[in-house]
mmCIF file of C-alpha atoms and ligand atoms in Angstrom:
data_model
loop_
_atom_site.group_PDB
_atom_site.id
_atom_site.type_symbol
_atom_site.label_atom_id
_atom_site.label_comp_id
_atom_site.label_asym_id
_atom_site.label_seq_id
_atom_site.Cartn_x
_atom_site.Cartn_y
_atom_site.Cartn_z
ATOM 1 C CA MET N 2 153.418 117.277 102.310
ATOM 2 C CA ARG N 3 155.292 114.485 103.469
ATOM 3 C CA THR N 4 155.779 112.303 101.352
ATOM 4 C CA GLY N 5 156.525 107.911 101.943
ATOM 5 C CA GLN N 6 153.540 107.942 104.501
ATOM 6 C CA ILE N 7 151.991 104.812 105.066
ATOM 7 C CA TRP N 8 148.776 104.058 104.526
ATOM 8 C CA ASP N 9 146.480 100.996 105.527
ATOM 9 C CA ILE N 10 143.442 100.332 103.679
ATOM 10 C CA PHE N 11 140.410 98.143 104.940
ATOM 11 C CA CYS N 12 137.991 96.846 102.219
ATOM 12 C CA THR N 13 135.231 94.488 102.843
ATOM 13 C CA VAL N 14 133.547 93.425 99.909
ATOM 14 C CA ILE N 15 129.880 93.466 100.383
ATOM 15 C CA ASP N 16 128.670 92.919 96.985
ATOM 16 C CA ASN N 17 129.053 94.414 93.707
ATOM 17 C CA HIS N 18 132.518 95.443 92.664
ATOM 18 C CA GLY N 19 131.981 98.951 93.954
ATOM 19 C CA ASP N 20 133.555 98.638 97.483
ATOM 20 C CA LEU N 21 137.014 97.310 96.381
ATOM 21 C CA GLY N 22 136.681 99.640 92.745
ATOM 22 C CA VAL N 23 136.509 102.431 94.528
ATOM 23 C CA CYS N 24 139.683 101.406 97.279
ATOM 24 C CA TRP N 25 141.572 99.902 94.680
ATOM 25 C CA ARG N 26 141.368 103.596 92.961
ATOM 26 C CA LEU N 27 142.229 105.361 95.867
ATOM 27 C CA THR N 28 145.001 102.930 96.890
ATOM 28 C CA ARG N 29 146.664 103.960 93.062
ATOM 29 C CA GLN N 30 145.890 107.896 93.554
ATOM 30 C CA LEU N 31 148.043 108.102 96.720
ATOM 31 C CA ARG N 32 150.723 105.594 95.605
ATOM 32 C CA ASP N 33 151.065 107.876 92.561
ATOM 33 C CA ALA N 34 151.292 111.383 95.194
ATOM 34 C CA GLY N 35 154.259 109.516 96.721
ATOM 35 C CA GLN N 36 152.783 107.458 99.512
ATOM 36 C CA ARG N 37 153.781 103.295 100.564
ATOM 37 C CA VAL N 38 149.823 101.713 100.763
ATOM 38 C CA ARG N 39 149.128 98.473 102.116
ATOM 39 C CA LEU N 40 145.215 97.299 100.691
ATOM 40 C CA TRP N 41 143.812 94.982 103.500
ATOM 41 C CA VAL N 42 140.792 92.772 101.618
ATOM 42 C CA ASP N 43 138.606 90.302 102.089
ATOM 43 C CA ASP N 44 137.751 89.200 98.487
ATOM 44 C CA ALA N 45 140.346 90.405 95.773
ATOM 45 C CA SER N 46 139.414 88.233 93.180
ATOM 46 C CA ALA N 47 137.879 91.025 90.839
ATOM 47 C CA LEU N 48 141.281 92.495 90.971
ATOM 48 C CA ALA N 49 142.301 89.830 88.132
ATOM 49 C CA TRP N 50 140.289 92.395 85.605
ATOM 50 C CA MET N 51 140.002 95.375 87.309
ATOM 51 C CA ALA N 52 143.452 95.726 87.863
ATOM 52 C CA PRO N 53 145.700 92.540 86.025
ATOM 53 C CA ASN N 54 148.993 94.119 87.100
ATOM 54 C CA ALA N 55 147.993 94.780 91.136
ATOM 55 C CA ALA N 56 150.577 92.481 92.458
ATOM 56 C CA GLN N 57 153.409 94.170 90.429
ATOM 57 C CA GLU N 58 152.127 97.721 90.907
ATOM 58 C CA ALA N 59 155.572 99.390 93.188
ATOM 59 C CA GLY N 60 154.253 101.304 96.682
ATOM 60 C CA ILE N 61 151.341 98.601 96.907
ATOM 61 C CA GLU N 62 151.375 95.729 98.725
ATOM 62 C CA VAL N 63 147.714 93.892 98.320
ATOM 63 C CA LYS N 64 147.188 91.726 101.534
ATOM 64 C CA ALA N 65 144.724 89.610 102.481
ATOM 65 C CA TRP N 66 141.990 90.213 105.419
ATOM 66 C CA ALA N 67 143.652 87.271 107.924
ATOM 67 C CA GLN N 68 146.497 88.634 107.684
ATOM 68 C CA ALA N 69 145.623 91.452 109.794
ATOM 69 C CA SER N 70 145.228 88.784 112.153
ATOM 70 C CA ASP N 71 148.262 86.850 112.459
ATOM 71 C CA ALA N 72 150.547 87.305 114.714
ATOM 72 C CA ALA N 73 153.696 86.742 112.465
ATOM 73 C CA THR N 74 152.626 89.439 110.361
ATOM 74 C CA LEU N 75 151.792 92.050 112.921
ATOM 75 C CA ALA N 76 155.127 91.221 114.618
ATOM 76 C CA ASN N 77 156.761 92.456 111.334
ATOM 77 C CA LEU N 78 154.979 95.301 110.185
ATOM 78 C CA LEU N 79 156.050 99.109 109.806
ATOM 79 C CA PRO N 80 153.728 100.901 111.384
ATOM 80 C CA ALA N 81 151.379 102.791 109.584
ATOM 81 C CA ASP N 82 150.863 106.463 109.629
ATOM 82 C CA VAL N 83 147.151 106.447 108.636
ATOM 83 C CA TRP N 84 144.788 103.578 108.805
ATOM 84 C CA VAL N 85 141.400 104.343 106.799
ATOM 85 C CA GLU N 86 138.311 101.849 107.184
ATOM 86 C CA ALA N 87 136.491 101.848 103.950
ATOM 87 C CA PHE N 88 132.555 102.047 103.953
ATOM 88 C CA GLY N 89 132.316 101.173 107.608
ATOM 89 C CA CYS N 90 134.456 98.091 107.629
ATOM 90 C CA GLU N 91 135.764 97.247 110.839
ATOM 91 C CA ILE N 92 139.620 96.723 111.362
ATOM 92 C CA PRO N 93 140.229 93.162 112.804
ATOM 93 C CA GLU N 94 140.546 93.543 116.794
ATOM 94 C CA ALA N 95 144.079 91.633 116.543
ATOM 95 C CA PHE N 96 145.671 94.706 114.465
ATOM 96 C CA VAL N 97 144.208 97.392 116.957
ATOM 97 C CA THR N 98 145.324 95.627 119.735
ATOM 98 C CA HIS N 99 148.937 94.915 118.302
ATOM 99 C CA ALA N 100 149.167 98.704 117.376
ATOM 100 C CA VAL N 101 147.646 99.622 120.741
ATOM 101 C CA ALA N 102 150.682 97.886 122.353
ATOM 102 C CA SER N 103 153.194 98.625 119.834
ATOM 103 C CA ARG N 104 153.189 102.713 119.556
ATOM 104 C CA SER N 105 152.994 105.891 121.459
ATOM 105 C CA GLN N 106 151.182 107.599 118.850
ATOM 106 C CA GLN N 107 147.556 106.699 117.175
ATOM 107 C CA PRO N 108 147.767 107.098 113.767
ATOM 108 C CA ALA N 109 145.405 109.174 111.339
ATOM 109 C CA TRP N 110 142.612 106.992 111.447
ATOM 110 C CA ILE N 111 139.457 108.033 108.893
ATOM 111 C CA ASN N 112 136.451 106.297 108.328
ATOM 112 C CA LEU N 113 135.702 106.444 104.336
ATOM 113 C CA GLU N 114 132.151 106.954 103.989
ATOM 114 C CA TYR N 115 129.423 106.104 101.080
ATOM 115 C CA LEU N 116 129.469 108.709 98.159
ATOM 116 C CA SER N 117 126.100 110.979 99.020
ATOM 117 C CA ALA N 118 124.626 114.280 97.696
ATOM 118 C CA ASP N 119 122.477 114.728 101.174
ATOM 119 C CA ALA N 120 122.586 117.609 102.492
ATOM 120 C CA TRP N 121 123.540 116.716 105.675
ATOM 121 C CA VAL N 122 126.904 115.433 104.463
ATOM 122 C CA PRO N 123 129.143 118.688 105.218
ATOM 123 C CA ARG N 124 128.044 118.893 108.315
ATOM 124 C CA MET N 125 129.390 115.660 109.001
ATOM 125 C CA HIS N 126 132.542 115.438 107.105
ATOM 126 C CA GLY N 127 135.597 115.847 108.863
ATOM 127 C CA LEU N 128 133.820 115.203 112.794
ATOM 128 C CA PRO N 129 135.735 113.058 115.105
ATOM 129 C CA SER N 130 134.289 109.998 116.253
ATOM 130 C CA PRO N 131 136.376 109.334 119.512
ATOM 131 C CA VAL N 132 136.543 105.390 120.293
ATOM 132 C CA MET N 133 134.348 104.182 123.111
ATOM 133 C CA SER N 134 135.559 100.751 123.817
ATOM 134 C CA GLY N 135 137.381 98.190 122.485
ATOM 135 C CA PRO N 136 141.464 98.495 122.748
ATOM 136 C CA ALA N 137 141.492 101.163 120.644
ATOM 137 C CA LYS N 138 139.425 103.439 123.878
ATOM 138 C CA GLY N 139 140.945 107.085 123.965
ATOM 139 C CA TRP N 140 141.504 107.074 120.248
ATOM 140 C CA THR N 141 140.251 109.422 118.007
ATOM 141 C CA LYS N 142 138.730 108.465 114.247
ATOM 142 C CA HIS N 143 137.454 111.251 111.822
ATOM 143 C CA PHE N 144 134.506 110.749 109.157
ATOM 144 C CA PHE N 145 135.803 111.062 105.723
ATOM 145 C CA TYR N 146 132.095 112.547 103.632
ATOM 146 C CA PRO N 147 132.795 112.237 99.668
ATOM 147 C CA GLY N 148 130.757 114.418 97.989
ATOM 148 C CA PHE N 149 129.857 116.961 95.078
ATOM 149 C CA THR N 150 129.980 119.980 96.885
ATOM 150 C CA GLN N 151 132.112 122.408 99.007
ATOM 151 C CA GLY N 152 132.567 121.517 102.291
ATOM 152 C CA THR N 153 131.938 117.761 101.576
ATOM 153 C CA GLY N 154 135.343 115.597 100.976
ATOM 154 C CA GLY N 155 134.596 115.597 96.634
ATOM 155 C CA LEU N 156 135.634 112.732 94.717
ATOM 156 C CA LEU N 157 138.446 110.711 92.991
ATOM 157 C CA HIS N 158 140.166 112.613 89.672
ATOM 158 C CA GLU N 159 142.998 111.141 88.492
ATOM 159 C CA ALA N 160 145.557 113.921 87.986
ATOM 160 C CA ASP N 161 146.168 112.051 84.044
ATOM 161 C CA LEU N 162 142.497 112.164 83.231
ATOM 162 C CA LEU N 163 141.278 114.626 81.161
ATOM 163 C CA GLU N 164 144.879 113.978 79.707
ATOM 164 C CA ARG N 165 143.619 110.518 78.954
ATOM 165 C CA HIS N 166 140.428 111.704 77.948
ATOM 166 C CA GLN N 167 141.978 113.874 75.166
ATOM 167 C CA ALA N 168 143.802 111.506 73.954
ATOM 168 C CA PHE N 169 141.233 108.668 73.628
ATOM 169 C CA GLU N 170 140.698 108.023 70.144
ATOM 170 C CA ARG N 171 136.701 107.185 70.165
ATOM 171 C CA ALA N 172 136.210 106.228 66.557
ATOM 172 C CA ALA N 173 138.751 103.966 66.680
ATOM 173 C CA TRP N 174 137.602 102.147 70.113
ATOM 174 C CA ARG N 175 133.816 102.207 68.218
ATOM 175 C CA GLN N 176 134.832 100.395 65.533
ATOM 176 C CA ARG N 177 136.935 97.953 67.377
ATOM 177 C CA HIS N 178 134.247 97.194 70.007
ATOM 178 C CA ALA N 179 130.979 97.868 68.237
ATOM 179 C CA PRO N 180 131.472 96.664 64.701
ATOM 180 C CA GLN N 181 127.543 96.371 64.275
ATOM 181 C CA LEU N 182 127.057 99.881 65.094
ATOM 182 C CA GLN N 183 124.973 101.574 61.780
ATOM 183 C CA PRO N 184 125.523 104.807 60.604
ATOM 184 C CA GLY N 185 123.737 107.315 62.806
ATOM 185 C CA GLY N 186 123.114 105.181 65.771
ATOM 186 C CA ARG N 187 123.578 105.588 68.957
ATOM 187 C CA LEU N 188 125.991 103.784 71.447
ATOM 188 C CA ILE N 189 124.331 103.110 74.494
ATOM 189 C CA SER N 190 126.409 101.390 77.303
ATOM 190 C CA LEU N 191 124.373 99.024 80.310
ATOM 191 C CA PHE N 192 125.863 98.803 83.777
ATOM 192 C CA CYS N 193 123.055 98.187 85.759
ATOM 193 C CA TYR N 194 121.221 95.622 88.412
ATOM 194 C CA GLU N 195 117.917 94.601 87.339
ATOM 195 C CA PRO N 196 116.044 97.971 86.427
ATOM 196 C CA ALA N 197 112.306 97.347 85.823
ATOM 197 C CA ALA N 198 112.447 99.406 82.527
ATOM 198 C CA LEU N 199 115.347 97.417 80.779
ATOM 199 C CA PRO N 200 112.525 95.416 78.965
ATOM 200 C CA GLN N 201 111.005 98.831 77.654
ATOM 201 C CA LEU N 202 114.046 100.097 76.620
ATOM 202 C CA LEU N 203 115.376 96.823 74.991
ATOM 203 C CA GLN N 204 111.742 96.810 72.849
ATOM 204 C CA GLN N 205 111.876 100.729 71.909
ATOM 205 C CA MET N 206 115.657 99.893 70.365
ATOM 206 C CA VAL N 207 114.593 97.714 68.413
ATOM 207 C CA GLY N 208 114.390 98.936 64.434
ATOM 208 C CA THR N 209 116.248 101.442 65.174
ATOM 209 C CA GLN N 210 120.585 102.056 64.184
ATOM 210 C CA ASP N 211 121.459 101.775 67.895
ATOM 211 C CA HIS N 212 123.623 99.338 69.793
ATOM 212 C CA LEU N 213 123.620 98.320 73.325
ATOM 213 C CA LEU N 214 126.711 97.170 75.085
ATOM 214 C CA ALA N 215 126.185 94.793 78.225
ATOM 215 C CA PRO N 216 129.402 94.312 80.579
ATOM 216 C CA PRO N 217 129.335 90.935 82.011
ATOM 217 C CA GLY N 218 127.787 89.968 85.575
ATOM 218 C CA ARG N 219 124.283 91.222 86.348
ATOM 219 C CA PRO N 220 123.677 93.502 83.431
ATOM 220 C CA LEU N 221 124.883 90.846 80.908
ATOM 221 C CA ALA N 222 122.187 88.378 82.626
ATOM 222 C CA ALA N 223 119.817 91.090 83.021
ATOM 223 C CA VAL N 224 119.640 91.892 78.683
ATOM 224 C CA GLN N 225 119.897 88.159 78.144
ATOM 225 C CA GLN N 226 116.704 87.784 80.467
ATOM 226 C CA ALA N 227 114.703 90.352 79.216
ATOM 227 C CA GLN N 228 115.412 89.718 75.613
ATOM 228 C CA ALA N 229 114.572 85.983 75.850
ATOM 229 C CA GLY N 230 111.150 86.949 75.946
ATOM 230 C CA MET N 231 110.799 89.295 72.807
ATOM 231 C CA ALA N 232 109.928 88.192 69.131
ATOM 232 C CA GLN N 233 112.522 91.026 67.516
ATOM 233 C CA THR N 234 115.601 91.821 69.594
ATOM 234 C CA PRO N 235 117.385 95.092 69.662
ATOM 235 C CA SER N 236 120.880 95.217 68.345
ATOM 236 C CA TRP N 237 122.983 94.734 71.505
ATOM 237 C CA SER N 238 127.017 92.523 71.862
ATOM 238 C CA ALA N 239 128.626 91.537 75.325
ATOM 239 C CA LEU N 240 131.221 92.975 76.577
ATOM 240 C CA PRO N 241 134.318 91.282 78.625
ATOM 241 C CA TYR N 242 135.517 92.546 82.080
ATOM 242 C CA THR N 243 138.417 95.277 81.615
ATOM 243 C CA ASP N 244 140.624 97.238 83.688
ATOM 244 C CA GLN N 245 139.398 100.413 85.249
ATOM 245 C CA ASN N 246 141.048 102.886 82.389
ATOM 246 C CA GLY N 247 139.214 100.572 80.206
ATOM 247 C CA PHE N 248 135.784 101.286 81.472
ATOM 248 C CA ASP N 249 136.597 104.401 80.881
ATOM 249 C CA GLU N 250 136.969 104.129 77.592
ATOM 250 C CA MET N 251 133.830 102.310 77.203
ATOM 251 C CA LEU N 252 131.844 105.724 79.163
ATOM 252 C CA TRP N 253 134.266 107.826 76.766
ATOM 253 C CA ALA N 254 133.192 106.144 73.847
ATOM 254 C CA CYS N 255 129.137 105.798 74.022
ATOM 255 C CA ASP N 256 126.508 108.362 73.451
ATOM 256 C CA LEU N 257 124.409 107.220 76.704
ATOM 257 C CA ASN N 258 125.207 105.463 79.655
ATOM 258 C CA PHE N 259 123.495 103.528 82.644
ATOM 259 C CA VAL N 260 125.820 103.430 85.366
ATOM 260 C CA ARG N 261 125.323 102.183 88.977
ATOM 261 C CA GLY N 262 126.376 102.145 92.207
ATOM 262 C CA GLU N 263 129.322 104.643 93.233
ATOM 263 C CA ASP N 264 132.296 104.619 91.316
ATOM 264 C CA SER N 265 131.058 104.633 88.042
ATOM 265 C CA LEU N 266 128.769 107.303 88.574
ATOM 266 C CA VAL N 267 131.918 109.155 89.609
ATOM 267 C CA ARG N 268 133.362 108.285 86.206
ATOM 268 C CA ALA N 269 130.121 108.834 84.037
ATOM 269 C CA LEU N 270 130.068 112.393 85.653
ATOM 270 C CA TRP N 271 134.035 113.138 84.709
ATOM 271 C CA ALA N 272 133.371 111.203 81.031
ATOM 272 C CA GLY N 273 131.048 113.924 80.516
ATOM 273 C CA GLN N 274 128.577 112.065 78.333
ATOM 274 C CA PRO N 275 125.056 111.377 79.494
ATOM 275 C CA PHE N 276 123.781 108.869 81.586
ATOM 276 C CA VAL N 277 121.517 107.776 83.842
ATOM 277 C CA TRP N 278 122.377 106.200 87.628
ATOM 278 C CA HIS N 279 121.323 102.826 88.502
ATOM 279 C CA ILE N 280 121.715 103.935 93.017
ATOM 280 C CA TYR N 281 122.376 100.826 95.086
ATOM 281 C CA PRO N 282 119.010 100.170 96.529
ATOM 282 C CA GLN N 283 118.539 100.333 99.960
ATOM 283 C CA ASP N 284 115.716 98.143 102.231
ATOM 284 C CA ASP N 285 114.113 101.105 103.338
ATOM 285 C CA ASN N 286 114.364 102.928 99.952
ATOM 286 C CA ALA N 287 116.416 105.419 101.608
ATOM 287 C CA HIS N 288 118.292 105.576 97.781
ATOM 288 C CA HIS N 289 114.486 107.324 96.587
ATOM 289 C CA ALA N 290 115.788 110.605 98.746
ATOM 290 C CA LYS N 291 119.542 109.868 97.781
ATOM 291 C CA LEU N 292 118.616 109.992 94.171
ATOM 292 C CA GLU N 293 116.353 113.136 94.654
ATOM 293 C CA ALA N 294 119.099 114.769 96.271
ATOM 294 C CA PHE N 295 121.391 113.907 93.363
ATOM 295 C CA LEU N 296 118.957 114.951 90.964
ATOM 296 C CA ASP N 297 118.463 118.358 92.822
ATOM 297 C CA TRP N 298 122.561 118.690 92.792
ATOM 298 C CA MET N 299 122.730 118.281 89.371
ATOM 299 C CA LEU N 300 119.933 120.899 88.216
ATOM 300 C CA ALA N 301 118.736 117.875 86.275
ATOM 301 C CA PRO N 302 115.823 119.150 83.965
ATOM 302 C CA GLU N 303 112.444 116.851 84.096
ATOM 303 C CA SER N 304 112.963 114.820 81.396
ATOM 304 C CA LEU N 305 116.167 113.150 83.209
ATOM 305 C CA ARG N 306 114.289 113.364 86.304
ATOM 306 C CA ARG N 307 111.785 111.349 85.227
ATOM 307 C CA ALA N 308 114.224 109.230 82.834
ATOM 308 C CA HIS N 309 115.748 108.432 86.694
ATOM 309 C CA ARG N 310 112.634 107.588 88.480
ATOM 310 C CA VAL N 311 111.256 105.097 86.392
ATOM 311 C CA TRP N 312 114.634 103.348 85.746
ATOM 312 C CA ASN N 313 115.169 103.149 89.708
ATOM 313 C CA GLY N 314 111.602 101.723 89.631
ATOM 314 C CA ILE N 315 110.460 104.595 91.987
ATOM 315 C CA GLU N 316 108.109 105.927 89.626
ATOM 316 C CA LYS N 317 105.680 103.266 87.622
ATOM 317 C CA GLY N 318 105.364 104.393 84.410
ATOM 318 C CA THR N 319 106.332 103.790 80.401
ATOM 319 C CA TRP N 320 110.171 104.622 79.993
ATOM 320 C CA THR N 321 110.968 106.742 77.271
ATOM 321 C CA THR N 322 114.301 106.281 75.448
ATOM 322 C CA PRO N 323 116.022 109.894 75.024
ATOM 323 C CA ASP N 324 115.733 111.224 71.263
ATOM 324 C CA THR N 325 118.553 113.105 70.040
ATOM 325 C CA GLU N 326 117.407 116.658 71.374
ATOM 326 C CA THR N 327 116.867 115.355 74.792
ATOM 327 C CA LEU N 328 120.660 113.672 74.695
ATOM 328 C CA GLN N 329 122.230 117.381 74.348
ATOM 329 C CA ILE N 330 119.771 118.915 76.961
ATOM 330 C CA TRP N 331 121.683 116.136 79.263
ATOM 331 C CA GLY N 332 124.281 116.401 77.666
ATOM 332 C CA GLU N 333 124.767 119.855 78.154
ATOM 333 C CA CYS N 334 123.488 119.600 82.266
ATOM 334 C CA VAL N 335 126.493 116.728 82.676
ATOM 335 C CA ASP N 336 128.916 119.356 81.628
ATOM 336 C CA ARG N 337 127.183 122.099 84.301
ATOM 337 C CA ALA N 338 127.602 119.632 86.966
ATOM 338 C CA CYS N 339 131.070 118.853 85.650
ATOM 339 C CA ALA N 340 132.868 122.253 85.682
ATOM 340 C CA HIS N 341 131.204 122.776 89.295
ATOM 341 C CA LEU N 342 133.336 119.819 90.274
ATOM 342 C CA ARG N 343 136.381 120.845 88.420
ATOM 343 C CA VAL N 344 137.157 123.538 90.962
ATOM 344 C CA GLN N 345 136.937 122.244 93.543
ATOM 345 C CA GLN N 346 139.398 120.139 95.870
ATOM 346 C CA ASP N 347 139.660 116.313 94.871
ATOM 347 C CA LEU N 348 139.053 113.880 97.273
ATOM 348 C CA LEU N 349 142.877 112.768 97.139
ATOM 349 C CA THR N 350 143.827 116.407 97.630
ATOM 350 C CA GLN N 351 141.279 116.691 100.650
ATOM 351 C CA LEU N 352 142.382 113.143 102.129
ATOM 352 C CA LEU N 353 146.116 113.752 102.342
ATOM 353 C CA HIS N 354 145.379 117.102 104.074
ATOM 354 C CA MET N 355 143.228 115.337 106.633
ATOM 355 C CA ALA N 356 146.007 112.636 107.121
ATOM 356 C CA ARG N 357 148.201 115.390 108.431
ATOM 357 C CA GLU N 358 146.119 117.337 110.344
ATOM 358 C CA GLU N 359 145.293 114.909 112.078
ATOM 359 C CA PRO N 360 144.317 114.075 115.028
ATOM 360 C CA ASP N 361 142.879 116.519 116.321
ATOM 361 C CA ALA N 362 141.166 118.835 113.449
ATOM 362 C CA LYS N 363 138.341 119.354 112.035
ATOM 363 C CA THR N 364 139.035 119.599 108.214
ATOM 364 C CA THR N 365 137.667 123.334 106.873
ATOM 365 C CA VAL N 366 138.530 123.142 103.181
HETATM 366 O O1 TRH P 28 129.322 97.164 91.373
HETATM 367 P P1 TRH P 28 129.011 98.168 91.772
HETATM 368 O O2 TRH P 28 126.910 97.892 91.724
HETATM 369 O O3 TRH P 28 129.241 98.646 93.571
HETATM 370 C C1 TRH P 28 128.397 98.784 94.625
HETATM 371 C C2 TRH P 28 128.761 100.488 94.843
HETATM 372 O O4 TRH P 28 129.575 100.777 95.460
HETATM 373 C C3 TRH P 28 127.645 100.803 96.134
HETATM 374 O O5 TRH P 28 127.989 101.742 96.622
HETATM 375 C C4 TRH P 28 127.961 99.937 97.063
HETATM 376 O O6 TRH P 28 126.963 99.908 98.292
HETATM 377 C C5 TRH P 28 127.807 98.425 96.666
HETATM 378 O O7 TRH P 28 128.493 98.223 95.361
HETATM 379 C C6 TRH P 28 128.198 97.480 97.778
HETATM 380 O O8 TRH P 28 129.098 99.935 91.076
HETATM 381 P P2 TRH P 28 130.227 100.300 91.342
HETATM 382 O O9 TRH P 28 130.801 101.413 92.218
HETATM 383 O O10 TRH P 28 130.113 101.571 89.797
HETATM 384 O O11 TRH P 28 131.310 99.633 91.063
HETATM 385 C C7 TRH P 28 132.111 99.237 89.956
HETATM 386 C C8 TRH P 28 133.520 99.181 89.845
HETATM 387 O O12 TRH P 28 133.738 98.238 89.126
HETATM 388 C C9 TRH P 28 133.893 100.476 89.139
HETATM 389 O O13 TRH P 28 135.221 100.932 89.810
HETATM 390 C C10 TRH P 28 134.607 100.257 87.515
HETATM 391 C C11 TRH P 28 134.684 98.873 87.439
HETATM 392 N N1 TRH P 28 134.918 98.002 87.145
HETATM 393 C C12 TRH P 28 135.800 97.736 85.608
HETATM 394 O O14 TRH P 28 136.620 98.100 86.373
HETATM 395 N N2 TRH P 28 135.813 96.882 84.714
HETATM 396 C C13 TRH P 28 134.523 96.122 84.217
HETATM 397 O O15 TRH P 28 134.438 95.703 83.029
HETATM 398 C C14 TRH P 28 133.379 96.555 84.648
HETATM 399 C C15 TRH P 28 131.801 95.704 84.341
HETATM 400 C C16 TRH P 28 133.456 97.329 85.902
#
């Protein structure tokens, strides 16, 4: 592996936290693998809690998006070996124009796509994408599709993740963050958008020993709104924003995790606890098939499939909060899925491989 390569990662924050969450996680892993990384982002504000020490991290520069079009910045910029366009964001034209004018060979240019379990992903992963117009006409990008199976780009997995998890003091975390949890109760984390079935979940928790943790933002607002009309309310508490490692600890500490989007789904898998995924809704309901593809890959039992369909508002019906036996079955399903993932090459290893091979290799892993 050519250490010390320079990577430019471009990230535009559409909404929520996943775009930046995934890009920051990748940035740290590249740095830990001996690379130098410049992360160009149009809204880095969430790093204040997601990565409070981002500005002090060696080997990483967080750069404002506008600087990528600033002549003075470009004039003094060491050329990168690799460009990563995250989630289909377009690299500013001025940046590309400067590169074309100032370098003899193109960098490795990678289009990092959204995570999906769809069957077509292995066919698309690694395909070249010739640039047909604009200042870089004639250069070539390559698609990089993260995924859950062989032949895809894999998933992000830090080298020290297992070690951190094994060292985690679960009982102490639960005592510190959920002292209200009664003996025999289940601790539930709720990282969601606005699930239609949330009022039913809260209603079914009333009178139980269970306790719900609501991270800030849309989850907290959804709980406050749902419980506003309830005569009796369940045991719940709000959590403050935490950094990405703190988010992992929440998933490790809970008996059932509700996750959303992309990055927290992957973290829920690695956490190995039962979870329900609130997939990012797409206008044309394309997320319905995407969710089914994921449940097929997980070989999810019918109870878990139904829970996902009701939680995502795909199936109109009564939400059923899983009992201990059902949680056991869901947990075994996650364990089996993780066992498959652990024998596959992780995303970082494959990305470094692709960057080394480019520009004319279709990565065959
Ligand atoms: O925030 P999200 O819904 O992001 C989504 C998805 O990425 C989706 O694919 C994309 O299309 C959409 O944004 C635009 O969910 P996700 O992907 O789980 O990202 C959340 C990140 O926030 C994750 O890295 C964990 C992090 N996080 C913390 O680090 N600390 C916290 O306290 C919380 C609540 C989140």
